[in-house]
Amino acid sequence: MTKIVFEDADGNRQAAEVDAGTSVMQAAMDSSVAGILADCGGGCSCATCHCFVTRGVFPDPDEIESQMLECVLEPEVSSRLSCQLIVREDMDGLVIKLPRNQI
Amino acid sequence: MTAKHKIPDHVASSVVRDVDIYNIPGGDTDPFLAWQAIKNSSPEMFYTPHYGGYWVVNSAELYHRVLTDTEHFTSRKAVLVPDMPEGTPDFPPLMVDAPEHRAFRHPYNLALSPKKVQVFGEQARSVIIGCIDAIIDKGECEFMADVALQVPIAVVMSLLGLPFEDRERLIPLVDAVTHGDNPEARGGAAMAIFAYCDEWVTKREQEPGDDLISRFIKIKVGDRPATHMEATASVTILLLGGLDSVSHTMAFFMKFLAENSDHRQQLIDDPALIPYAVDELLRRYSIVSTARMALKNIEIGGITMRAGDKVIVEMCMNSMDEEAWPDAMAVKFDRCPKNIPSFGEGPHKCVGMNLARNELRALLEEWLKRIPNFTITPGKSVATMTGQNIGIHELPLSWNAA
């Protein structure tokens, strides 16, 4: 199990124990993390699983995700759609920051 | 009365129910109670012989399974009840499966993204304010014609880059597609809308812009471009998806608030509750249905479905499921429902869900600010209907004009 730490816009943290191979979005859903909506259930269709994570930790976004990232409310360079981020064992302690609003 | 078909051999008589979704007993006064009566007297998956024969999902659990199991269930030749005439092509993205589905769905996703729906939501708010301005001094209105049918179409025309004046032509057609008196009327209206969209796709092919229709025309499906028909169908689906459902949902919200002054007062006292009220009212008044076709045999809900069998997913059969929603028929603004069933689930989950929520929120915010106390017009009753979507014919409302 890998520990992923979700940090909301106010700095509050919530840890989740995650099996490698799970998406960050699914980890958030499983731990009832409030700041991720995931309307489309992980299909890279809704841009409501938006998160911030340092570039380079995960493989770069593909074309579809890149276009969807232009649609989020508070885009940053570190923006990603968490449904596209697959947790690996070597990510223990990784911090995922969340936007204030998804919609 | 539609001719029924004989019951297939693999369907046990114990699971058969004579349910015509366009004529549910009691559906003309309270469609949800009408469907609840069927829910409570039917197994978890039952079969109706109408319209060629359909299974019908009767629980939240089966709703989830059918809508997310794309290995077993297809949207091709399946979504509308009854199906479109033989030979009608499948309309993307609604009636298309993976892998092509993504190509058609993606432009919609971008057009209705969180960023964009904020803008359209504010546009809806302006239209709502205009509608209220026009009626407030009269002390009464017919809510469907005066408000509900005016708002979503303004947004969708704007979204598609279509001329606002064309809505006069489209409003009655859109209403007829889901609420026309018979399959011929409904089919005819759908084809008329398709013809309208076809004109505009042709115009945009000749003079492309950066509008949404031009973007549909440029879709690449794998290695090939989308066809003219596919682009036209994509526009048609957006027109159909974003209108009727929102209008009738608005009407059910207003009917509820007209008849429930306590709930109305909660929102007047604390408008910050409105987004939560919107979700709970959506949960309680889920008016949409869809359908799928089984691609292979499957054991589900205590029955065997054969490849080729069709199944109706009536959203209200989830929203009235007591296991999923304790005291399901009660509207509780502090329920804060998660995974509301109104918008479906899976790859075809409603692309306009957040736009719809913004429109509904704007309606309650603007209306309650200016007309906080209102009732169904004394002496008038409200006729409702069942069908592919549950609906309200007319909603006469009255209040004390200042």
Short mmCIF file of C-alpha atoms in Angstrom, two decimals:
data_model
loop_
_atom_site.label_atom_id
_atom_site.label_comp_id
_atom_site.label_asym_id
_atom_site.label_seq_id
_atom_site.Cartn_x
_atom_site.Cartn_y
_atom_site.Cartn_z
CA MET A 1 0.00 0.00 0.00
CA THR A 2 1.22 3.46 -0.86
CA LYS A 3 0.34 6.52 1.15
CA ILE A 4 -1.01 9.43 -0.88
CA VAL A 5 -1.67 12.72 0.93
CA PHE A 6 -4.46 14.98 -0.33
CA GLU A 7 -4.12 18.64 0.62
CA ASP A 8 -7.10 20.95 0.14
CA ALA A 9 -7.00 24.63 -0.77
CA ASP A 10 -6.82 25.56 2.93
CA GLY A 11 -3.87 23.28 3.62
CA ASN A 12 -5.89 20.57 5.39
CA ARG A 13 -4.43 17.15 4.75
CA GLN A 14 -6.01 13.74 4.41
CA ALA A 15 -3.99 10.58 3.88
CA ALA A 16 -5.15 7.62 1.83
CA GLU A 17 -3.63 4.14 1.68
CA VAL A 18 -3.70 3.13 -1.98
CA ASP A 19 -2.91 -0.02 -3.94
CA ALA A 20 -0.40 0.56 -6.72
CA GLY A 21 -2.24 0.63 -10.04
CA THR A 22 -5.14 2.67 -8.67
CA SER A 23 -5.75 6.12 -10.08
CA VAL A 24 -5.33 9.13 -7.80
CA MET A 25 -8.98 9.96 -8.58
CA GLN A 26 -10.15 6.53 -7.45
CA ALA A 27 -8.04 6.83 -4.31
CA ALA A 28 -9.79 10.12 -3.56
CA MET A 29 -13.22 8.57 -4.16
CA ASP A 30 -12.41 5.57 -1.98
CA SER A 31 -11.34 7.85 0.88
CA SER A 32 -14.23 10.31 0.42
CA VAL A 33 -11.90 13.20 -0.29
CA ALA A 34 -14.24 16.16 -0.69
CA GLY A 35 -12.25 18.17 -3.21
CA ILE A 36 -12.56 15.74 -6.14
CA LEU A 37 -15.90 15.31 -7.92
CA ALA A 38 -15.05 12.90 -10.74
CA ASP A 39 -18.41 13.35 -12.46
CA CYS A 40 -17.55 11.09 -15.36
CA GLY A 41 -16.13 8.31 -13.22
CA GLY A 42 -12.63 8.36 -14.68
CA GLY A 43 -13.15 8.72 -18.42
CA CYS A 44 -11.14 11.95 -18.92
CA SER A 45 -14.42 13.59 -19.94
CA CYS A 46 -15.46 16.03 -17.24
CA ALA A 47 -12.38 17.84 -15.85
CA THR A 48 -13.81 17.67 -12.30
CA CYS A 49 -11.05 15.50 -10.87
CA HIS A 50 -8.55 18.33 -11.21
CA CYS A 51 -5.49 18.28 -8.96
CA PHE A 52 -2.02 19.79 -8.73
CA VAL A 53 1.11 17.66 -8.65
CA THR A 54 4.74 18.39 -9.45
CA ARG A 55 5.51 17.76 -13.11
CA GLY A 56 7.60 14.70 -13.82
CA VAL A 57 6.20 12.48 -11.07
CA PHE A 58 3.69 10.98 -13.45
CA PRO A 59 4.02 10.45 -17.22
CA ASP A 60 3.07 13.59 -19.14
CA PRO A 61 -0.57 14.09 -20.17
CA ASP A 62 -1.74 12.84 -23.54
CA GLU A 63 -3.54 15.01 -26.11
CA ILE A 64 -7.04 14.41 -24.68
CA GLU A 65 -6.01 15.20 -21.10
CA SER A 66 -4.05 18.26 -22.25
CA GLN A 67 -7.12 19.65 -24.00
CA MET A 68 -9.33 18.90 -21.00
CA LEU A 69 -6.82 20.64 -18.70
CA GLU A 70 -7.52 23.88 -20.53
CA CYS A 71 -11.08 23.60 -19.24
CA VAL A 72 -10.49 23.48 -15.50
CA LEU A 73 -11.39 26.41 -13.31
CA GLU A 74 -8.04 27.23 -11.73
CA PRO A 75 -5.36 25.98 -14.14
CA GLU A 76 -1.73 25.90 -13.07
CA VAL A 77 1.41 24.49 -14.64
CA SER A 78 1.12 21.61 -12.18
CA SER A 79 -2.51 20.86 -13.14
CA ARG A 80 -3.44 17.26 -13.94
CA LEU A 81 -6.64 15.24 -14.15
CA SER A 82 -6.32 12.75 -11.31
CA CYS A 83 -8.18 10.01 -13.19
CA GLN A 84 -5.17 9.80 -15.49
CA LEU A 85 -2.59 9.47 -12.71
CA ILE A 86 -1.78 5.90 -11.76
CA VAL A 87 -0.19 5.41 -8.36
CA ARG A 88 3.09 3.48 -8.21
CA GLU A 89 4.70 1.91 -5.12
CA ASP A 90 7.59 4.39 -5.22
CA MET A 91 5.19 7.31 -4.60
CA ASP A 92 4.78 6.77 -0.87
CA GLY A 93 4.06 10.10 0.82
CA LEU A 94 3.25 11.94 -2.43
CA VAL A 95 1.23 15.11 -1.86
CA ILE A 96 -1.63 15.85 -4.23
CA LYS A 97 -2.99 19.39 -3.91
CA LEU A 98 -6.60 20.14 -4.71
CA PRO A 99 -8.25 23.24 -6.17
CA ARG A 100 -10.78 25.18 -4.18
CA ASN A 101 -13.53 24.41 -6.72
CA GLN A 102 -14.05 21.79 -9.39
CA ILE A 103 -17.14 23.43 -10.85
CA MET B 1 -52.73 0.96 -27.83
CA THR B 2 -49.50 -0.41 -29.19
CA ALA B 3 -49.51 -4.00 -30.34
CA LYS B 4 -47.70 -6.18 -27.87
CA HIS B 5 -45.31 -8.85 -28.96
CA LYS B 6 -45.33 -12.39 -27.75
CA ILE B 7 -43.21 -13.03 -24.69
CA PRO B 8 -39.89 -14.66 -25.63
CA ASP B 9 -39.29 -18.19 -24.37
CA HIS B 10 -36.53 -17.21 -21.98
CA VAL B 11 -38.74 -14.73 -20.11
CA ALA B 12 -40.65 -16.28 -17.20
CA SER B 13 -44.26 -15.18 -16.93
CA SER B 14 -43.64 -14.28 -13.29
CA VAL B 15 -41.44 -11.33 -14.30
CA VAL B 16 -43.77 -9.94 -16.96
CA ARG B 17 -45.58 -6.67 -16.25
CA ASP B 18 -47.92 -4.80 -18.59
CA VAL B 19 -46.05 -1.50 -18.39
CA ASP B 20 -46.34 0.99 -21.22
CA ILE B 21 -43.88 3.75 -20.31
CA TYR B 22 -46.02 6.28 -22.21
CA ASN B 23 -49.16 5.31 -20.30
CA ILE B 24 -48.39 4.50 -16.69
CA PRO B 25 -51.66 4.44 -14.66
CA GLY B 26 -51.79 7.56 -12.56
CA GLY B 27 -49.00 9.13 -14.61
CA ASP B 28 -51.19 12.08 -15.51
CA THR B 29 -51.40 13.27 -11.91
CA ASP B 30 -48.19 12.03 -10.24
CA PRO B 31 -45.76 10.15 -12.47
CA PHE B 32 -43.42 9.32 -9.60
CA LEU B 33 -46.11 7.73 -7.45
CA ALA B 34 -47.24 5.96 -10.60
CA TRP B 35 -43.80 4.48 -11.20
CA GLN B 36 -43.41 3.75 -7.51
CA ALA B 37 -46.54 1.57 -7.61
CA ILE B 38 -44.91 -0.42 -10.39
CA LYS B 39 -41.62 -0.54 -8.49
CA ASN B 40 -43.28 -1.94 -5.39
CA SER B 41 -45.18 -4.63 -7.25
CA SER B 42 -42.43 -5.82 -9.56
CA PRO B 43 -39.22 -7.81 -9.25
CA GLU B 44 -35.79 -6.21 -9.44
CA MET B 45 -35.72 -6.80 -13.19
CA PHE B 46 -39.05 -7.15 -14.94
CA TYR B 47 -40.16 -7.44 -18.56
CA THR B 48 -42.70 -5.45 -20.52
CA PRO B 49 -43.94 -6.69 -23.89
CA HIS B 50 -44.65 -3.16 -25.18
CA TYR B 51 -42.72 -1.57 -28.05
CA GLY B 52 -41.15 -4.84 -29.05
CA GLY B 53 -40.33 -5.98 -25.54
CA TYR B 54 -37.99 -4.47 -22.94
CA TRP B 55 -36.56 -5.49 -19.61
CA VAL B 56 -36.89 -2.73 -17.03
CA VAL B 57 -34.39 -2.06 -14.28
CA ASN B 58 -35.98 -1.67 -10.86
CA SER B 59 -33.16 -0.85 -8.44
CA ALA B 60 -30.21 1.48 -7.95
CA GLU B 61 -27.87 -1.51 -8.08
CA LEU B 62 -29.08 -2.64 -11.52
CA TYR B 63 -29.08 0.96 -12.77
CA HIS B 64 -25.34 1.11 -11.98
CA ARG B 65 -24.62 -2.26 -13.54
CA VAL B 66 -26.41 -1.70 -16.82
CA LEU B 67 -25.02 1.79 -17.39
CA THR B 68 -21.40 0.97 -16.54
CA ASP B 69 -21.04 -2.54 -18.01
CA THR B 70 -20.17 -1.57 -21.56
CA GLU B 71 -18.91 -5.07 -22.26
CA HIS B 72 -22.46 -6.39 -21.99
CA PHE B 73 -24.57 -3.38 -22.93
CA THR B 74 -24.50 -1.22 -26.03
CA SER B 75 -26.11 2.09 -26.85
CA ARG B 76 -26.36 1.24 -30.54
CA LYS B 77 -29.94 0.83 -31.78
CA ALA B 78 -31.02 0.96 -28.18
CA VAL B 79 -31.35 4.30 -26.45
CA LEU B 80 -34.76 5.49 -27.60
CA VAL B 81 -37.99 3.76 -26.66
CA PRO B 82 -39.44 2.78 -29.02
CA ASP B 83 -36.50 2.52 -31.32
CA MET B 84 -36.17 4.75 -34.38
CA PRO B 85 -37.42 3.26 -37.65
CA GLU B 86 -35.41 0.50 -39.28
CA GLY B 87 -32.59 1.95 -41.32
CA THR B 88 -32.18 5.11 -39.24
CA PRO B 89 -28.48 5.57 -38.53
CA ASP B 90 -27.15 5.68 -35.00
CA PHE B 91 -26.79 9.25 -33.73
CA PRO B 92 -23.39 9.93 -32.21
CA PRO B 93 -22.31 10.34 -29.50
CA LEU B 94 -25.37 9.06 -27.65
CA MET B 95 -25.88 5.90 -29.68
CA VAL B 96 -22.25 5.05 -30.26
CA ASP B 97 -19.92 2.84 -28.22
CA ALA B 98 -16.18 2.93 -27.66
CA PRO B 99 -13.86 3.39 -29.46
CA GLU B 100 -15.67 5.82 -31.79
CA HIS B 101 -17.63 7.35 -28.92
CA ARG B 102 -14.65 9.32 -27.59
CA ALA B 103 -14.17 11.16 -30.91
CA PHE B 104 -17.74 12.50 -30.81
CA ARG B 105 -17.95 13.05 -27.07
CA HIS B 106 -14.70 15.01 -26.71
CA PRO B 107 -15.85 18.27 -28.42
CA TYR B 108 -18.91 18.23 -26.16
CA ASN B 109 -16.69 17.74 -23.11
CA LEU B 110 -14.63 20.76 -24.05
CA ALA B 111 -17.70 22.86 -24.89
CA LEU B 112 -19.40 22.06 -21.58
CA SER B 113 -16.36 22.09 -19.34
CA PRO B 114 -16.39 23.60 -15.84
CA LYS B 115 -15.03 26.87 -17.25
CA LYS B 116 -17.64 27.13 -19.99
CA VAL B 117 -20.69 26.18 -17.96
CA GLN B 118 -20.10 29.11 -15.62
CA VAL B 119 -20.50 31.46 -18.59
CA PHE B 120 -23.60 29.70 -19.91
CA GLY B 121 -25.05 29.53 -16.43
CA GLU B 122 -24.86 33.30 -16.19
CA GLN B 123 -26.49 33.59 -19.58
CA ALA B 124 -29.32 31.39 -18.32
CA ARG B 125 -29.60 33.68 -15.30
CA SER B 126 -30.11 36.73 -17.57
CA VAL B 127 -32.81 34.92 -19.53
CA ILE B 128 -34.53 33.87 -16.28
CA ILE B 129 -34.45 37.45 -15.01
CA GLY B 130 -36.01 38.59 -18.30
CA CYS B 131 -38.74 35.96 -18.04
CA ILE B 132 -39.51 37.00 -14.47
CA ASP B 133 -39.57 40.68 -15.49
CA ALA B 134 -42.21 39.84 -18.09
CA ILE B 135 -44.58 38.09 -15.67
CA ILE B 136 -44.02 39.44 -12.18
CA ASP B 137 -46.66 42.15 -12.31
CA LYS B 138 -49.28 39.79 -13.69
CA GLY B 139 -49.42 37.75 -10.50
CA GLU B 140 -49.67 34.55 -12.49
CA CYS B 141 -48.03 32.63 -15.27
CA GLU B 142 -48.00 29.36 -17.13
CA PHE B 143 -44.53 28.40 -16.03
CA MET B 144 -43.69 26.01 -18.89
CA ALA B 145 -44.41 28.45 -21.72
CA ASP B 146 -43.38 31.59 -19.84
CA VAL B 147 -40.12 30.39 -18.30
CA ALA B 148 -39.15 26.74 -18.57
CA LEU B 149 -39.31 26.45 -22.34
CA GLN B 150 -37.51 29.80 -22.80
CA VAL B 151 -34.38 29.25 -20.75
CA PRO B 152 -32.49 26.13 -21.86
CA ILE B 153 -33.04 26.84 -25.53
CA ALA B 154 -31.41 30.24 -25.26
CA VAL B 155 -28.33 28.60 -23.79
CA VAL B 156 -28.18 25.78 -26.33
CA MET B 157 -28.62 28.12 -29.30
CA SER B 158 -25.75 30.18 -27.91
CA LEU B 159 -23.64 27.06 -27.33
CA LEU B 160 -24.18 25.94 -30.92
CA GLY B 161 -23.79 29.40 -32.44
CA LEU B 162 -27.31 29.32 -33.89
CA PRO B 163 -29.56 32.34 -34.41
CA PHE B 164 -31.70 33.11 -31.40
CA GLU B 165 -34.80 33.78 -33.51
CA ASP B 166 -34.83 30.15 -34.69
CA ARG B 167 -35.96 29.06 -31.25
CA GLU B 168 -39.58 29.90 -32.19
CA ARG B 169 -39.39 27.16 -34.78
CA LEU B 170 -37.59 24.71 -32.53
CA ILE B 171 -39.46 24.93 -29.22
CA PRO B 172 -42.61 23.07 -30.34
CA LEU B 173 -40.55 20.49 -32.21
CA VAL B 174 -38.33 19.72 -29.23
CA ASP B 175 -41.37 19.36 -27.01
CA ALA B 176 -42.98 16.96 -29.50
CA VAL B 177 -39.95 14.67 -29.65
CA THR B 178 -40.46 13.40 -26.12
CA HIS B 179 -44.05 14.41 -25.46
CA GLY B 180 -45.78 14.00 -28.81
CA ASP B 181 -48.97 12.00 -28.76
CA ASN B 182 -47.73 8.95 -30.61
CA PRO B 183 -44.57 7.45 -32.09
CA GLU B 184 -45.26 9.03 -35.49
CA ALA B 185 -45.58 12.52 -34.00
CA ARG B 186 -42.42 12.04 -31.96
CA GLY B 187 -40.46 10.55 -34.87
CA GLY B 188 -41.64 13.29 -37.22
CA ALA B 189 -40.50 15.99 -34.79
CA ALA B 190 -37.07 14.36 -34.40
CA MET B 191 -36.64 14.25 -38.17
CA ALA B 192 -37.68 17.92 -38.48
CA ILE B 193 -35.04 18.89 -35.93
CA PHE B 194 -32.50 16.76 -37.73
CA ALA B 195 -33.37 18.58 -40.98
CA TYR B 196 -32.83 21.94 -39.27
CA CYS B 197 -29.43 20.84 -37.96
CA ASP B 198 -28.59 19.48 -41.41
CA GLU B 199 -29.14 22.97 -42.92
CA TRP B 200 -26.70 24.48 -40.43
CA VAL B 201 -24.04 21.80 -40.82
CA THR B 202 -24.16 22.45 -44.56
CA LYS B 203 -23.79 26.20 -43.98
CA ARG B 204 -20.80 25.66 -41.69
CA GLU B 205 -19.19 23.24 -44.12
CA GLN B 206 -19.35 25.99 -46.72
CA GLU B 207 -18.18 28.72 -44.33
CA PRO B 208 -16.44 27.23 -41.30
CA GLY B 209 -15.91 29.24 -38.13
CA ASP B 210 -14.66 28.52 -34.63
CA ASP B 211 -18.16 27.64 -33.42
CA LEU B 212 -19.16 24.27 -32.03
CA ILE B 213 -20.86 23.04 -35.20
CA SER B 214 -17.69 23.75 -37.18
CA ARG B 215 -15.78 21.75 -34.57
CA PHE B 216 -18.14 18.79 -34.93
CA ILE B 217 -17.53 18.89 -38.68
CA LYS B 218 -13.77 18.64 -38.07
CA ILE B 219 -14.03 15.53 -35.86
CA LYS B 220 -11.66 12.69 -36.76
CA VAL B 221 -12.93 9.20 -36.00
CA GLY B 222 -9.74 7.17 -35.98
CA ASP B 223 -8.25 7.85 -39.42
CA ARG B 224 -11.38 9.11 -41.12
CA PRO B 225 -13.28 12.40 -40.86
CA ALA B 226 -16.77 12.43 -39.36
CA THR B 227 -19.42 12.21 -42.05
CA HIS B 228 -21.95 14.96 -42.70
CA MET B 229 -24.62 12.77 -41.12
CA GLU B 230 -22.52 12.17 -38.02
CA ALA B 231 -21.85 15.89 -37.57
CA THR B 232 -25.57 16.59 -38.05
CA ALA B 233 -26.50 13.89 -35.58
CA SER B 234 -24.07 15.29 -33.01
CA VAL B 235 -25.75 18.70 -33.25
CA THR B 236 -29.22 17.14 -33.08
CA ILE B 237 -28.35 15.17 -29.96
CA LEU B 238 -27.11 18.31 -28.23
CA LEU B 239 -30.31 20.16 -29.13
CA LEU B 240 -32.45 17.31 -27.87
CA GLY B 241 -30.41 16.55 -24.76
CA GLY B 242 -30.20 20.01 -23.33
CA LEU B 243 -33.73 21.23 -23.66
CA ASP B 244 -36.65 19.06 -22.70
CA SER B 245 -34.97 17.52 -19.70
CA VAL B 246 -34.03 20.88 -18.20
CA SER B 247 -37.43 22.48 -18.89
CA HIS B 248 -39.43 19.72 -17.28
CA THR B 249 -37.03 19.43 -14.36
CA MET B 250 -37.51 23.16 -13.74
CA ALA B 251 -41.26 22.61 -13.76
CA PHE B 252 -41.12 19.78 -11.22
CA PHE B 253 -38.92 21.94 -8.96
CA MET B 254 -41.41 24.79 -9.11
CA LYS B 255 -44.40 22.51 -8.62
CA PHE B 256 -42.75 21.09 -5.52
CA LEU B 257 -41.91 24.51 -4.11
CA ALA B 258 -45.40 25.83 -4.92
CA GLU B 259 -46.87 22.97 -2.89
CA ASN B 260 -44.34 22.93 -0.03
CA SER B 261 -44.08 26.28 1.71
CA ASP B 262 -41.82 24.91 4.48
CA HIS B 263 -39.16 23.91 1.97
CA ARG B 264 -39.58 27.18 0.16
CA GLN B 265 -39.06 29.06 3.41
CA GLN B 266 -35.83 27.14 4.10
CA LEU B 267 -34.40 28.46 0.85
CA ILE B 268 -35.69 31.98 1.40
CA ASP B 269 -34.12 32.01 4.87
CA ASP B 270 -30.83 30.56 3.67
CA PRO B 271 -30.14 30.88 -0.08
CA ALA B 272 -26.79 29.15 0.46
CA LEU B 273 -28.85 25.94 0.67
CA ILE B 274 -29.94 26.29 -2.94
CA PRO B 275 -27.15 24.21 -4.57
CA TYR B 276 -27.92 21.39 -2.11
CA ALA B 277 -31.63 21.78 -2.78
CA VAL B 278 -30.98 21.53 -6.51
CA ASP B 279 -29.22 18.19 -6.10
CA GLU B 280 -31.84 16.78 -3.74
CA LEU B 281 -34.69 17.91 -6.02
CA LEU B 282 -32.85 16.41 -8.99
CA ARG B 283 -32.53 13.19 -7.01
CA ARG B 284 -36.23 13.15 -6.10
CA TYR B 285 -37.52 14.24 -9.51
CA SER B 286 -35.37 12.22 -11.92
CA ILE B 287 -37.37 12.46 -15.10
CA VAL B 288 -35.15 10.91 -17.73
CA SER B 289 -34.89 7.35 -19.00
CA THR B 290 -32.55 5.64 -21.38
CA ALA B 291 -32.16 2.13 -22.74
CA ARG B 292 -29.49 -0.33 -23.76
CA MET B 293 -29.22 -3.58 -25.68
CA ALA B 294 -27.47 -6.70 -24.41
CA LEU B 295 -24.49 -7.68 -26.55
CA LYS B 296 -24.21 -11.10 -24.97
CA ASN B 297 -26.20 -13.30 -22.62
CA ILE B 298 -26.00 -12.14 -19.04
CA GLU B 299 -27.38 -13.29 -15.70
CA ILE B 300 -28.58 -10.15 -13.99
CA GLY B 301 -31.21 -9.22 -11.40
CA GLY B 302 -32.36 -12.80 -11.08
CA ILE B 303 -33.05 -13.30 -14.79
CA THR B 304 -31.19 -14.33 -17.94
CA MET B 305 -30.97 -11.65 -20.55
CA ARG B 306 -30.19 -12.86 -24.06
CA ALA B 307 -28.02 -11.08 -26.58
CA GLY B 308 -30.32 -8.68 -28.44
CA ASP B 309 -32.63 -8.11 -25.47
CA LYS B 310 -33.23 -4.47 -24.68
CA VAL B 311 -33.45 -2.95 -21.22
CA ILE B 312 -34.97 0.34 -20.09
CA VAL B 313 -33.13 2.28 -17.40
CA GLU B 314 -35.67 4.55 -15.79
CA MET B 315 -33.71 6.99 -13.60
CA CYS B 316 -36.55 7.28 -11.09
CA MET B 317 -36.30 3.56 -10.36
CA ASN B 318 -32.95 4.42 -8.80
CA SER B 319 -34.11 7.62 -7.13
CA MET B 320 -37.04 5.90 -5.41
CA ASP B 321 -34.95 2.92 -4.28
CA GLU B 322 -35.31 2.90 -0.47
CA GLU B 323 -32.07 0.99 0.03
CA ALA B 324 -30.09 3.62 -1.82
CA TRP B 325 -32.12 6.58 -0.52
CA PRO B 326 -33.83 5.98 2.83
CA ASP B 327 -37.22 7.72 2.95
CA ALA B 328 -36.76 8.21 -0.78
CA MET B 329 -39.99 10.07 -1.45
CA ALA B 330 -39.12 12.79 1.05
CA VAL B 331 -37.25 15.89 -0.08
CA LYS B 332 -34.60 16.74 2.49
CA PHE B 333 -32.29 19.60 1.69
CA ASP B 334 -29.73 18.24 4.13
CA ARG B 335 -29.62 14.82 2.45
CA CYS B 336 -26.71 16.04 0.27
CA PRO B 337 -27.05 13.10 -2.08
CA LYS B 338 -23.93 11.71 -3.69
CA ASN B 339 -24.11 10.11 -7.13
CA ILE B 340 -27.55 11.41 -7.95
CA PRO B 341 -29.17 9.22 -10.61
CA SER B 342 -30.63 12.03 -12.71
CA PHE B 343 -27.75 12.25 -15.15
CA GLY B 344 -26.97 8.61 -15.72
CA GLU B 345 -23.63 6.93 -15.26
CA GLY B 346 -20.82 5.52 -17.34
CA PRO B 347 -19.44 6.84 -20.62
CA HIS B 348 -22.75 8.43 -21.67
CA LYS B 349 -23.33 10.24 -18.40
CA CYS B 350 -24.97 13.55 -19.20
CA VAL B 351 -22.36 15.91 -20.60
CA GLY B 352 -24.54 18.89 -19.66
CA MET B 353 -25.02 17.96 -16.01
CA ASN B 354 -23.22 20.94 -14.57
CA LEU B 355 -24.82 23.29 -17.06
CA ALA B 356 -28.20 21.93 -16.01
CA ARG B 357 -27.33 22.42 -12.35
CA ASN B 358 -26.25 26.01 -13.02
CA GLU B 359 -29.50 26.73 -14.84
CA LEU B 360 -31.56 25.19 -12.05
CA ARG B 361 -29.64 27.05 -9.37
CA ALA B 362 -30.08 30.34 -11.22
CA LEU B 363 -33.81 29.67 -11.50
CA LEU B 364 -34.29 29.12 -7.78
CA GLU B 365 -32.03 32.01 -6.80
CA GLU B 366 -33.65 34.56 -9.09
CA TRP B 367 -37.25 33.40 -8.66
CA LEU B 368 -37.21 33.16 -4.87
CA LYS B 369 -35.56 36.58 -4.58
CA ARG B 370 -38.50 38.21 -6.34
CA ILE B 371 -41.43 35.82 -5.99
CA PRO B 372 -40.80 34.09 -2.67
CA ASN B 373 -44.39 33.01 -2.12
CA PHE B 374 -46.41 31.34 -4.82
CA THR B 375 -48.87 28.51 -5.27
CA ILE B 376 -50.44 26.44 -7.99
CA THR B 377 -53.16 28.74 -9.37
CA PRO B 378 -56.30 28.08 -7.28
CA GLY B 379 -58.82 26.01 -9.14
CA LYS B 380 -56.27 24.68 -11.60
CA SER B 381 -54.68 21.26 -11.58
CA VAL B 382 -51.38 20.19 -13.07
CA ALA B 383 -51.42 17.53 -15.78
CA THR B 384 -48.28 15.41 -15.92
CA MET B 385 -47.15 12.67 -18.27
CA THR B 386 -44.89 9.69 -18.53
CA GLY B 387 -42.83 8.62 -21.53
CA GLN B 388 -39.16 8.46 -22.39
CA ASN B 389 -38.99 11.48 -20.09
CA ILE B 390 -41.48 12.27 -17.37
CA GLY B 391 -43.02 15.67 -17.87
CA ILE B 392 -45.50 18.37 -17.00
CA HIS B 393 -47.90 19.71 -19.62
CA GLU B 394 -48.60 23.08 -18.02
CA LEU B 395 -47.83 24.57 -14.64
CA PRO B 396 -50.14 27.46 -13.69
CA LEU B 397 -48.61 29.46 -10.84
CA SER B 398 -50.00 32.43 -8.92
CA TRP B 399 -48.65 34.93 -6.44
CA ASN B 400 -49.60 38.33 -5.05
CA ALA B 401 -48.39 40.93 -7.52
CA ALA B 402 -46.93 43.86 -5.59
#
